[in-house]
C-alpha positions as a printed NumPy array, in Angstrom:
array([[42.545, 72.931, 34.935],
       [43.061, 76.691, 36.975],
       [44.247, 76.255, 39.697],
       [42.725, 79.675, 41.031],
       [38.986, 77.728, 40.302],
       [40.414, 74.657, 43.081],
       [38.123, 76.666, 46.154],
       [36.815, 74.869, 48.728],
       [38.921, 72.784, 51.054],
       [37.743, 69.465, 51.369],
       [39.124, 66.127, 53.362],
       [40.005, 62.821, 51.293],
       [38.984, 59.75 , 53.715],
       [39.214, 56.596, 54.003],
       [38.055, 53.679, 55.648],
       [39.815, 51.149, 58.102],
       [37.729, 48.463, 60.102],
       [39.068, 49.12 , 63.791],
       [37.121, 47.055, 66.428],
       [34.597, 48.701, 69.273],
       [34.593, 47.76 , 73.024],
       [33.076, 44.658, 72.757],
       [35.162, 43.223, 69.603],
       [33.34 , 43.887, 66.97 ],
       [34.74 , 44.87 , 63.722],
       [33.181, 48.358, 62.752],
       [34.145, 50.363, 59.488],
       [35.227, 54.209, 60.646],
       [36.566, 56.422, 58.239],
       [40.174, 58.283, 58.706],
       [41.473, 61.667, 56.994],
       [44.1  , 60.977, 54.479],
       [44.331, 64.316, 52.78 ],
       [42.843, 67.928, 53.403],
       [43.417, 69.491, 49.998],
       [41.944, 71.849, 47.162],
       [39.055, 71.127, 44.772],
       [35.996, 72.383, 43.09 ],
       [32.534, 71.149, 42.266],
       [30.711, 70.49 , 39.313],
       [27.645, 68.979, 38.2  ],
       [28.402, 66.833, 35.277],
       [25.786, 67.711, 32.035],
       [23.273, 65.113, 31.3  ],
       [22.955, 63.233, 34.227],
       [20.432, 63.561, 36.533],
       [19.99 , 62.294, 39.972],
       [18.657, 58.454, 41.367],
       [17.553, 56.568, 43.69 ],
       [18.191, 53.148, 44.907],
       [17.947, 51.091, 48.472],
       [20.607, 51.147, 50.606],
       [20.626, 49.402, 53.871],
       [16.568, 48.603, 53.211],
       [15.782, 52.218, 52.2  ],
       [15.272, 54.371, 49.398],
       [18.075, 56.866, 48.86 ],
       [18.806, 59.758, 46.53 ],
       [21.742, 60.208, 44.619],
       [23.098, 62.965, 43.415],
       [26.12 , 62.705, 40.734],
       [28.868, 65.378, 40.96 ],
       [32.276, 65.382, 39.603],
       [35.161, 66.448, 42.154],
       [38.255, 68.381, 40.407],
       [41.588, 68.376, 42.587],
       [45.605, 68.562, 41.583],
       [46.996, 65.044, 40.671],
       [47.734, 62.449, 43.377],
       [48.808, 59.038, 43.813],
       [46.879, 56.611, 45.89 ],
       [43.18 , 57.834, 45.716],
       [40.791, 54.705, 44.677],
       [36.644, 54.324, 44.183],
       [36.68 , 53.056, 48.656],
       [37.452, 56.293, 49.584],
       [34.907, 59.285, 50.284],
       [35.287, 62.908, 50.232],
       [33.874, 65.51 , 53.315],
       [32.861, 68.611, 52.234],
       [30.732, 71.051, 54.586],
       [29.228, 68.059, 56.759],
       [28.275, 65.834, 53.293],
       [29.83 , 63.081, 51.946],
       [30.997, 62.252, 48.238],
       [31.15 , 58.691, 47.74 ],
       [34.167, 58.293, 44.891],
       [32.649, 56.072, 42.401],
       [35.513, 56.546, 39.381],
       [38.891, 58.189, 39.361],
       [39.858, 59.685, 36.089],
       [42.483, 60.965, 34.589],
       [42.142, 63.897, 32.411],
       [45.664, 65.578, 32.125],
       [48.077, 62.936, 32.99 ],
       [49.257, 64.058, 36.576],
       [48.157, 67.672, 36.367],
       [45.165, 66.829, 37.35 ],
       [42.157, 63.993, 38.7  ],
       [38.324, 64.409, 38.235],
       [36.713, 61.944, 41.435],
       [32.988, 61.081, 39.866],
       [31.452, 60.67 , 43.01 ],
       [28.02 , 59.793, 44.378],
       [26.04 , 62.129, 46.866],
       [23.718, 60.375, 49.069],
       [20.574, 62.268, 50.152]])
Protein backbone atom coordinates (compact mmCIF):
# COMPACT_ATOMS: atom_id res chain seq x y z
CA UNK A 1 0.00 0.00 0.00
CA UNK A 2 1.30 4.07 -0.58
CA UNK A 3 0.70 5.72 1.86
CA UNK A 4 0.65 9.06 -0.29
CA UNK A 5 -2.73 7.24 -2.16
CA UNK A 6 -4.47 7.10 1.85
CA UNK A 7 -6.59 10.74 0.84
CA UNK A 8 -9.63 11.37 2.23
CA UNK A 9 -10.17 11.58 5.95
CA UNK A 10 -12.83 9.53 7.06
CA UNK A 11 -14.38 8.64 10.78
CA UNK A 12 -14.41 4.85 12.05
CA UNK A 13 -17.79 4.48 14.23
CA UNK A 14 -19.31 2.51 16.20
CA UNK A 15 -22.36 1.69 17.80
CA UNK A 16 -23.45 1.69 21.59
CA UNK A 17 -27.23 1.30 22.63
CA UNK A 18 -27.62 4.40 25.09
CA UNK A 19 -31.29 4.90 26.22
CA UNK A 20 -33.65 8.12 25.12
CA UNK A 21 -35.85 10.18 27.54
CA UNK A 22 -38.38 7.86 28.02
CA UNK A 23 -36.09 4.57 28.55
CA UNK A 24 -35.90 3.15 25.62
CA UNK A 25 -32.88 1.46 24.37
CA UNK A 26 -31.86 3.20 20.98
CA UNK A 27 -28.66 2.21 18.89
CA UNK A 28 -26.49 5.70 18.19
CA UNK A 29 -23.30 5.48 16.69
CA UNK A 30 -19.94 7.06 18.38
CA UNK A 31 -16.52 8.15 16.59
CA UNK A 32 -13.76 5.82 17.43
CA UNK A 33 -11.16 6.90 14.95
CA UNK A 34 -10.76 9.87 12.37
CA UNK A 35 -8.00 8.49 10.17
CA UNK A 36 -6.61 8.09 6.47
CA UNK A 37 -8.00 5.90 3.67
CA UNK A 38 -8.86 5.59 0.07
CA UNK A 39 -11.64 4.18 -2.04
CA UNK A 40 -11.95 1.61 -4.45
CA UNK A 41 -14.44 -0.20 -6.30
CA UNK A 42 -13.60 -3.80 -6.16
CA UNK A 43 -13.60 -5.50 -10.07
CA UNK A 44 -16.40 -7.80 -10.77
CA UNK A 45 -18.91 -6.99 -8.49
CA UNK A 46 -21.67 -5.06 -9.17
CA UNK A 47 -24.20 -3.45 -7.03
CA UNK A 48 -27.73 -5.09 -5.19
CA UNK A 49 -30.54 -4.70 -3.74
CA UNK A 50 -32.32 -6.19 -0.88
CA UNK A 51 -35.16 -5.04 1.88
CA UNK A 52 -34.16 -3.49 4.75
CA UNK A 53 -36.51 -2.34 7.36
CA UNK A 54 -39.59 -3.32 4.70
CA UNK A 55 -37.92 -1.54 1.75
CA UNK A 56 -35.94 -2.07 -1.18
CA UNK A 57 -32.39 -0.77 -0.88
CA UNK A 58 -29.35 -0.46 -3.11
CA UNK A 59 -26.09 -1.56 -2.35
CA UNK A 60 -23.17 -0.54 -3.51
CA UNK A 61 -19.83 -2.69 -2.71
CA UNK A 62 -16.59 -0.71 -2.15
CA UNK A 63 -13.45 -1.73 -0.55
CA UNK A 64 -11.97 0.82 2.15
CA UNK A 65 -7.93 0.85 2.32
CA UNK A 66 -6.48 2.38 5.70
CA UNK A 67 -2.97 1.74 7.80
CA UNK A 68 -3.26 -1.37 10.12
CA UNK A 69 -5.24 -1.22 13.38
CA UNK A 70 -6.33 -3.28 16.13
CA UNK A 71 -9.91 -3.43 17.18
CA UNK A 72 -11.96 -2.67 13.95
CA UNK A 73 -14.78 -5.55 13.44
CA UNK A 74 -17.80 -6.13 10.59
CA UNK A 75 -20.46 -3.77 13.59
CA UNK A 76 -18.72 -0.87 12.89
CA UNK A 77 -19.45 1.73 9.95
CA UNK A 78 -17.35 4.20 8.27
CA UNK A 79 -18.53 8.24 7.54
CA UNK A 80 -17.25 9.62 4.66
CA UNK A 81 -18.70 13.03 3.15
CA UNK A 82 -22.28 12.55 4.83
CA UNK A 83 -22.49 8.52 3.57
CA UNK A 84 -22.08 5.62 5.38
CA UNK A 85 -19.92 2.35 4.69
CA UNK A 86 -21.34 -0.47 6.41
CA UNK A 87 -17.99 -2.84 7.19
CA UNK A 88 -19.06 -6.15 6.05
CA UNK A 89 -15.33 -8.04 6.18
CA UNK A 90 -12.01 -6.96 7.58
CA UNK A 91 -9.05 -8.30 5.76
CA UNK A 92 -5.79 -8.53 6.08
CA UNK A 93 -3.59 -8.07 3.19
CA UNK A 94 -0.04 -7.15 4.53
CA UNK A 95 0.04 -8.38 8.00
CA UNK A 96 -0.19 -5.03 10.06
CA UNK A 97 0.88 -2.67 7.30
CA UNK A 98 -2.19 -2.51 6.23
CA UNK A 99 -6.43 -3.46 6.39
CA UNK A 100 -8.84 -3.46 3.34
CA UNK A 101 -12.72 -2.84 5.20
CA UNK A 102 -15.17 -4.52 2.33
CA UNK A 103 -17.96 -2.52 3.13
CA UNK A 104 -21.55 -2.10 1.98
CA UNK A 105 -23.00 1.34 0.70
CA UNK A 106 -26.60 1.74 1.19
CA UNK A 107 -28.48 3.87 -1.37
Amino acid sequence: MVIGRLDRKISLQSATMTKNAIGESVKTWTEVASIWGTMTYPKGLTSDEKLEQGRETAVVPVEWWIRYRTGITEAMRILYESEYYYITRVNYPDRNKSLKLVCEKRV
